[in-house]
mmCIF file of C-alpha atoms in Angstrom:
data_model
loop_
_atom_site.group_PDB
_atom_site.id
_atom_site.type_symbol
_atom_site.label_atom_id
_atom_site.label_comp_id
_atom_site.label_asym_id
_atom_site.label_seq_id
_atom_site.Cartn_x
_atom_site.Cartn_y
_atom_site.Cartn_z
ATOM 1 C CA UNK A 273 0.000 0.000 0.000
ATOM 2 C CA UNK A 274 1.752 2.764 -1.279
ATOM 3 C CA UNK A 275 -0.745 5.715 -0.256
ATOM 4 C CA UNK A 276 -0.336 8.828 -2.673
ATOM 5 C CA UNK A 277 2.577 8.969 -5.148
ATOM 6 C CA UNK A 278 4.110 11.561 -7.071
ATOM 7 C CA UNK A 279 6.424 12.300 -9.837
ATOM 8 C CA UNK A 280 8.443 13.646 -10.662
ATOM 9 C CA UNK A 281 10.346 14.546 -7.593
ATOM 10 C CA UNK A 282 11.890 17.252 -8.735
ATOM 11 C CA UNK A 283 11.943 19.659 -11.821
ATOM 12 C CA UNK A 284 13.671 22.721 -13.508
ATOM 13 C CA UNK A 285 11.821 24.662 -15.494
ATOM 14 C CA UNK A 286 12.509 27.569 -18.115
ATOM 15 C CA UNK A 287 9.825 30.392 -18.581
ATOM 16 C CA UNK A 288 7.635 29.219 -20.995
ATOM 17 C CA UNK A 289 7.749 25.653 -20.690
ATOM 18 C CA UNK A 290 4.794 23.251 -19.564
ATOM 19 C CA UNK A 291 4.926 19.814 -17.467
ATOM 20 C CA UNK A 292 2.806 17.936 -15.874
ATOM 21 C CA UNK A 293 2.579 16.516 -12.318
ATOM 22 C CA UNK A 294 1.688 13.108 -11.601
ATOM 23 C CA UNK A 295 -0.614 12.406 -8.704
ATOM 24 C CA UNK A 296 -1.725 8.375 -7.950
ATOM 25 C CA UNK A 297 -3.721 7.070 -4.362
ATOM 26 C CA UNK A 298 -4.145 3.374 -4.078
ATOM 27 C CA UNK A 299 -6.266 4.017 -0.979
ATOM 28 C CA UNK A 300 -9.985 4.110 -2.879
ATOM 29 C CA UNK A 301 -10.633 7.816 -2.267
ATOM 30 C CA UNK A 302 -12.947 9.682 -3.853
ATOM 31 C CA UNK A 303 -11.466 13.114 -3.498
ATOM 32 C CA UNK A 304 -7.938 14.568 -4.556
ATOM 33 C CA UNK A 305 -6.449 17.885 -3.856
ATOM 34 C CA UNK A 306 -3.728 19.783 -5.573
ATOM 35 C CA UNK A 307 -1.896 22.394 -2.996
ATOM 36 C CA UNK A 308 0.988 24.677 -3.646
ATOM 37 C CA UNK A 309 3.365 25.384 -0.151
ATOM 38 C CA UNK A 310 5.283 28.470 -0.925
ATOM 39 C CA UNK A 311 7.445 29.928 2.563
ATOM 40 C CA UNK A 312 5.714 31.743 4.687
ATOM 41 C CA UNK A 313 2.173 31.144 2.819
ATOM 42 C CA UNK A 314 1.170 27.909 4.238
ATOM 43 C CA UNK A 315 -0.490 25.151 1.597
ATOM 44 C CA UNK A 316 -3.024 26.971 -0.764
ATOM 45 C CA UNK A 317 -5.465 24.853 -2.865
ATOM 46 C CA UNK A 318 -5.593 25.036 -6.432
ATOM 47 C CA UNK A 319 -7.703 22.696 -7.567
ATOM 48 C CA UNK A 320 -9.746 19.596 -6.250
ATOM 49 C CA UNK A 321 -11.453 17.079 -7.485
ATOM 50 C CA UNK A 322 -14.327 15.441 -5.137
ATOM 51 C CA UNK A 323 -15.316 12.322 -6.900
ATOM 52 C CA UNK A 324 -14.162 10.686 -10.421
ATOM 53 C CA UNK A 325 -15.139 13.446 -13.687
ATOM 54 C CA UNK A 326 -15.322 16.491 -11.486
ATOM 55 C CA UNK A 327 -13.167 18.925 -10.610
ATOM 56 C CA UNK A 328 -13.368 22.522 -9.140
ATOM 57 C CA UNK A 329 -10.781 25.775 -9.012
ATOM 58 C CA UNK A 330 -9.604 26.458 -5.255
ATOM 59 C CA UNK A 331 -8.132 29.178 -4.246
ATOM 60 C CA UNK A 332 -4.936 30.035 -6.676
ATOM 61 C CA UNK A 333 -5.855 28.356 -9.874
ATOM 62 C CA UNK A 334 -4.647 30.496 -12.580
ATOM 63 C CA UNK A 335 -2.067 29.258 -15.246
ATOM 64 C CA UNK A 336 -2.788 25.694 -13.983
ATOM 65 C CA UNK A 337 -5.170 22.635 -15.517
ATOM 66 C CA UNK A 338 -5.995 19.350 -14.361
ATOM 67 C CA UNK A 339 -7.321 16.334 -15.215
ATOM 68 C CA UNK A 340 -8.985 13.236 -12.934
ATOM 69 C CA UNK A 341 -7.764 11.350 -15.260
ATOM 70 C CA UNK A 342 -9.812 7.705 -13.135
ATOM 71 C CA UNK A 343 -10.250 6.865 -9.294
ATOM 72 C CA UNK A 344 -6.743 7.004 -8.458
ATOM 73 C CA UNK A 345 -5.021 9.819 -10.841
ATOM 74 C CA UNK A 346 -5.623 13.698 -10.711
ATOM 75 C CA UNK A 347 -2.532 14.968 -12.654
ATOM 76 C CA UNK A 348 -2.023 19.372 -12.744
ATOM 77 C CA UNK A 349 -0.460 20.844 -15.970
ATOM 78 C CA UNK A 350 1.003 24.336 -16.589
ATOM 79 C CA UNK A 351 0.403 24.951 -19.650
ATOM 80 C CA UNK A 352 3.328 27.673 -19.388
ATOM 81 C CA UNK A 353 5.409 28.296 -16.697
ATOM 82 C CA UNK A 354 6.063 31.244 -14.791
ATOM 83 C CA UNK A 355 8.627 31.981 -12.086
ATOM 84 C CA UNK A 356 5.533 32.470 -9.832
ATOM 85 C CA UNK A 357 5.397 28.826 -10.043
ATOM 86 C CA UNK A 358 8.426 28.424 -8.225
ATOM 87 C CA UNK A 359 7.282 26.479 -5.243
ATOM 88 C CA UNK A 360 6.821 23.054 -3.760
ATOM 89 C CA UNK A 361 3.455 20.660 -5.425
ATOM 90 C CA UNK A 362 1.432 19.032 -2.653
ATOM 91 C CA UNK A 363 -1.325 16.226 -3.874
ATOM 92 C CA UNK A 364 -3.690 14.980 -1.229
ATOM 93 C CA UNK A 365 -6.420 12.299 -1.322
ATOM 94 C CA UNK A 366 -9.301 11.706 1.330
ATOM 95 C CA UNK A 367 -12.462 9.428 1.859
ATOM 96 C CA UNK A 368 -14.583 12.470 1.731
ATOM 97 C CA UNK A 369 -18.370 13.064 0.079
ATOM 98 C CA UNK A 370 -19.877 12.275 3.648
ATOM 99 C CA UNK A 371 -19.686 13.610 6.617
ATOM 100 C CA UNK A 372 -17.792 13.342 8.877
ATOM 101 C CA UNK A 373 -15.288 15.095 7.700
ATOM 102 C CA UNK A 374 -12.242 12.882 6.894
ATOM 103 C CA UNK A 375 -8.185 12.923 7.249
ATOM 104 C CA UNK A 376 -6.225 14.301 3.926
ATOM 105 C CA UNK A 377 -3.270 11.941 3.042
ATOM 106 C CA UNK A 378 -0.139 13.811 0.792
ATOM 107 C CA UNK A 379 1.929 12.734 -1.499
ATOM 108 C CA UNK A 380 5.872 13.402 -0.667
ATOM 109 C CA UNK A 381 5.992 16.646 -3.361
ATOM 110 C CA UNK A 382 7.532 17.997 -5.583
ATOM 111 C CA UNK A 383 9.976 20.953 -6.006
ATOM 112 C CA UNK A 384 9.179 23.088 -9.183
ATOM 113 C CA UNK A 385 12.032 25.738 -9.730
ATOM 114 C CA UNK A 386 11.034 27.672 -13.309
ATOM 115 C CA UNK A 387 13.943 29.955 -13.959
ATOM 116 C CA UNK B 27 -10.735 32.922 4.093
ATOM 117 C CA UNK B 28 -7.306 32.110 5.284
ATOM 118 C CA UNK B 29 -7.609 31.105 9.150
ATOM 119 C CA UNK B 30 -5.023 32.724 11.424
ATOM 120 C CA UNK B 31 -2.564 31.114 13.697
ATOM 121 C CA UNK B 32 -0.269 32.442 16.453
ATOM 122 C CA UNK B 33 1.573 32.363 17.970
ATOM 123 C CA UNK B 34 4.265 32.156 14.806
ATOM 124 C CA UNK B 35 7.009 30.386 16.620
ATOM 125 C CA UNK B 36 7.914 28.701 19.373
ATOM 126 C CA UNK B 37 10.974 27.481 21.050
ATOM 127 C CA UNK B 38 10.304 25.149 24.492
ATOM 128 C CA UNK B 39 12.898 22.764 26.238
ATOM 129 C CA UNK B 40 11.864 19.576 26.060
ATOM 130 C CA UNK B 41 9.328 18.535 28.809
ATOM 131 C CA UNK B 42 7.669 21.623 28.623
ATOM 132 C CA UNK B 43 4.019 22.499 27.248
ATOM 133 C CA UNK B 44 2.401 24.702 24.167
ATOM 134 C CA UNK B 45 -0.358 26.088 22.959
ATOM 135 C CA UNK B 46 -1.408 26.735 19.054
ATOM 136 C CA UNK B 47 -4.064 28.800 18.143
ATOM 137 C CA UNK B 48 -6.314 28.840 15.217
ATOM 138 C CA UNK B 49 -9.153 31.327 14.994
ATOM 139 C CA UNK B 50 -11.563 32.084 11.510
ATOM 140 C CA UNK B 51 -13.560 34.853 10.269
ATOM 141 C CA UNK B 52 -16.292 32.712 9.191
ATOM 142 C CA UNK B 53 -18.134 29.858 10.583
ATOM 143 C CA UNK B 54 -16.945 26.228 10.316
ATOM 144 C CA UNK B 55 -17.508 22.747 10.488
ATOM 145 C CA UNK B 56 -14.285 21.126 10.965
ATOM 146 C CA UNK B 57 -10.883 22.109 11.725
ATOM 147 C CA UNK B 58 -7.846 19.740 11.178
ATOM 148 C CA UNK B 59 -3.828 19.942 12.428
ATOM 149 C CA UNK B 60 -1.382 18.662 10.242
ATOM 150 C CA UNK B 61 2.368 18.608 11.529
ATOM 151 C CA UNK B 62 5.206 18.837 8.784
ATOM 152 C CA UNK B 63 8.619 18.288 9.385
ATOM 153 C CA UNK B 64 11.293 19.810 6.991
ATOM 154 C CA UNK B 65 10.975 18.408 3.859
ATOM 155 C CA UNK B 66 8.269 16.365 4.722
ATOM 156 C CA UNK B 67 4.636 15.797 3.521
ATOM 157 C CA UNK B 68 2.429 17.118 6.109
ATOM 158 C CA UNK B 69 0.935 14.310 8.635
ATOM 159 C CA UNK B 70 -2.562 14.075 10.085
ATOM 160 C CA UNK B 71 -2.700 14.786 13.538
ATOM 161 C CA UNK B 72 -6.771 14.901 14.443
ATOM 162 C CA UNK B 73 -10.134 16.028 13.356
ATOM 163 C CA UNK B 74 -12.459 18.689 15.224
ATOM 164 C CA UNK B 75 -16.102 18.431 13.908
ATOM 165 C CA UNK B 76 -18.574 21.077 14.962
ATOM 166 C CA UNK B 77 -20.524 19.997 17.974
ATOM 167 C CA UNK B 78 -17.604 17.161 18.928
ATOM 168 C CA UNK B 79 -15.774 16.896 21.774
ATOM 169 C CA UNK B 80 -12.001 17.490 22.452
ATOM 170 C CA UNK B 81 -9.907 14.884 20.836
ATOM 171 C CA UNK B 82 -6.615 13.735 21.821
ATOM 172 C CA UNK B 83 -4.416 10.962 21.574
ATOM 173 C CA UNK B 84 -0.694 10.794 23.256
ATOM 174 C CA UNK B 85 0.288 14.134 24.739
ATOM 175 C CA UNK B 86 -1.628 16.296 21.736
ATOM 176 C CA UNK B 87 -4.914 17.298 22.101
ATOM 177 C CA UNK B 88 -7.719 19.854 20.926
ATOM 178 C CA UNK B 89 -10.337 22.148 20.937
ATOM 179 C CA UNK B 90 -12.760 23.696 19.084
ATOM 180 C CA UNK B 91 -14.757 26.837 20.382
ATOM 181 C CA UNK B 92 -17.954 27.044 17.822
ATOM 182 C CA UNK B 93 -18.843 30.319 19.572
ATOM 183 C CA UNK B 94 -15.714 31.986 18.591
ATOM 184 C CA UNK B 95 -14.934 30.048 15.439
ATOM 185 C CA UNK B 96 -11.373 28.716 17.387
ATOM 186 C CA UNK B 97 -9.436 25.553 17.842
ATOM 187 C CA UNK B 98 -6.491 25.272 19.888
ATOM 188 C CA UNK B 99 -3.658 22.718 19.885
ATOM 189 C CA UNK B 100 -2.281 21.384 23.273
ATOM 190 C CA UNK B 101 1.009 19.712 23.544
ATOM 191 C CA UNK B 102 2.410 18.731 26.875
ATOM 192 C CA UNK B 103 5.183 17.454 28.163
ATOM 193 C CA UNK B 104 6.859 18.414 24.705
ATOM 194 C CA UNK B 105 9.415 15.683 22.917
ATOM 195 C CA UNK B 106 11.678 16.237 20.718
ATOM 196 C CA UNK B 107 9.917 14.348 17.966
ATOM 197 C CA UNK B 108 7.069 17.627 17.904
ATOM 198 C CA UNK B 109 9.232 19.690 16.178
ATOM 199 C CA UNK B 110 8.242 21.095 13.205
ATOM 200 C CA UNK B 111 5.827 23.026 11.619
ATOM 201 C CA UNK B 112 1.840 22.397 13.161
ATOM 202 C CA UNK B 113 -0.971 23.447 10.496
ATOM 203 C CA UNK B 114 -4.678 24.280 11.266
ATOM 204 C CA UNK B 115 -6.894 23.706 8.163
ATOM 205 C CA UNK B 116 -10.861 25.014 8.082
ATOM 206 C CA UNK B 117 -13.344 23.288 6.403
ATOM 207 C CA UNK B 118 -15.830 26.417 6.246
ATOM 208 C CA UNK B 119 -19.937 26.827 5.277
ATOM 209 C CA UNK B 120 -21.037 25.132 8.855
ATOM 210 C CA UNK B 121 -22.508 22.783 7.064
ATOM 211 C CA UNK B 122 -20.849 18.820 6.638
ATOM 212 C CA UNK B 123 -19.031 18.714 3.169
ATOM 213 C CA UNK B 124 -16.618 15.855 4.368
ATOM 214 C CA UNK B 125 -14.168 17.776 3.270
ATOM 215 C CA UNK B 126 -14.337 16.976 -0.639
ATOM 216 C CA UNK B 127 -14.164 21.230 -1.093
ATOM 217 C CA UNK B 128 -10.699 20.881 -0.113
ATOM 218 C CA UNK B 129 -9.133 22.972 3.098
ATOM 219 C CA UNK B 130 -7.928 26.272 3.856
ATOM 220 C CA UNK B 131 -5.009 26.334 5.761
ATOM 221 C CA UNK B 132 -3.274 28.283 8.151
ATOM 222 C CA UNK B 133 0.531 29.835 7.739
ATOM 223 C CA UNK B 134 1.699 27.446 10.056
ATOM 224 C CA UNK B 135 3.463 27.545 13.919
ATOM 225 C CA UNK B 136 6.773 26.668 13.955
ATOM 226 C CA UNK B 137 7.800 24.624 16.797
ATOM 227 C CA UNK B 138 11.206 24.045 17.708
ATOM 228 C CA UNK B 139 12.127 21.909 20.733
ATOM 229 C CA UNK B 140 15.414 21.994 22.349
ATOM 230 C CA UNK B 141 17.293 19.145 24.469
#
């Protein structure tokens, strides 16, 4: 049981460039979470997806796409990348769609630089 | 609405107790703490649902003050192993969404505990 994966771990980007994060769960969920963690900003959500063929902007979405691609992959594109970008990729999964409320698991990251 | 934490950092010697604050502007359901340590992926630490009772496992425990839209974080008898940075994430509306909307989190306490 791996829980959430990413990849890659790292990446360099150069203005102007797009990529696209990989995001898997092999927990079931129904919901997955993109957040961004820049210093001093806490984790900000850009976009979520609460079941399989939706998905919804949070709060920072522009100059990003994704796709829930089945169950267990929601992958986030930029289409073309900004130093703004700069920052470190957070995917999260949860049980969600009911209450109670329920735990968020993350991924390990990963560290966009776009120079 | 990002939620507000304080203080912003913290330095105890080990053995001794803290106290993170959370407070929001608007009404809420739930309220979760994460703890991340450097490099990490952020961990679940516990769930406050509106109307529940303080939780707590170990030394950690919490609160959550509907009146005042608050949760506190209690750690006692600190260990070296609670360093890091402690996240409060709101799950807003008052209303059960299970969290599928995604969080809003805090900036984050940094807690450093010293030998």
């Amino acid at each position: 049981n791996a829980g959430v994966t990413q990849t890659p771990k790292f990446q360099v980007l150069k203005t102007g460039q797009s990529m696209t994060l990989q995001c898997a769960q092999d927990m079931n969920h129904n919901s997955m979470y993109w957040y961004r963690q820049d210093p001093g900003m806490g984790l900000r959500l850009i976009y979520y997806s609460a079941s399989e063929g939706t998905t919804d902007k949070g709060e920072v979405p522009n100059g990003y796409n994704v796709s829930r691609l089945n169950k267990r992959e929601f992958s986030l594109r930029l289409e073309s990348a900004a130093p703004s970008q700069t920052s470190v990729y957070f995917c999260a999964s949860s049980e969600a769609l009911a209450a109670p409320s329920y735990e968020q698991y993350f991924g390990p990251g990963t560290r966009l630089t776009v120079t | 609405q990002q939620p507000v934490q304080s203080p912003q950092a913290v330095i105890l010697r080990e053995g001794e107790d803290a106290v993170i604050n959370c407070s929001s502007s608007k009404a809420l359901y739930s309220v979760h703490w994460y703890r991340q340590k450097h490099g990490e992926a952020p961990v679940f630490l516990m769930i406050l649902l509106k109307g529940g009772e303080q939780k707590g496992h170990d030394k950690i425990s919490a609160s959550f003050n509907e009146k005042k839209q608050q949760s506190s974080l209690y750690l006692t008898a600190s260990q070296l192993s609670y360093s890091g940075t402690y996240f409060c994430g709101t799950e807003g509306g008052g209303a059960p969404g299970g969290g599928a909307d995604g969080l809003t989190f805090g900036k984050g306490t940094h807690l450093i505990i010293q030998p």
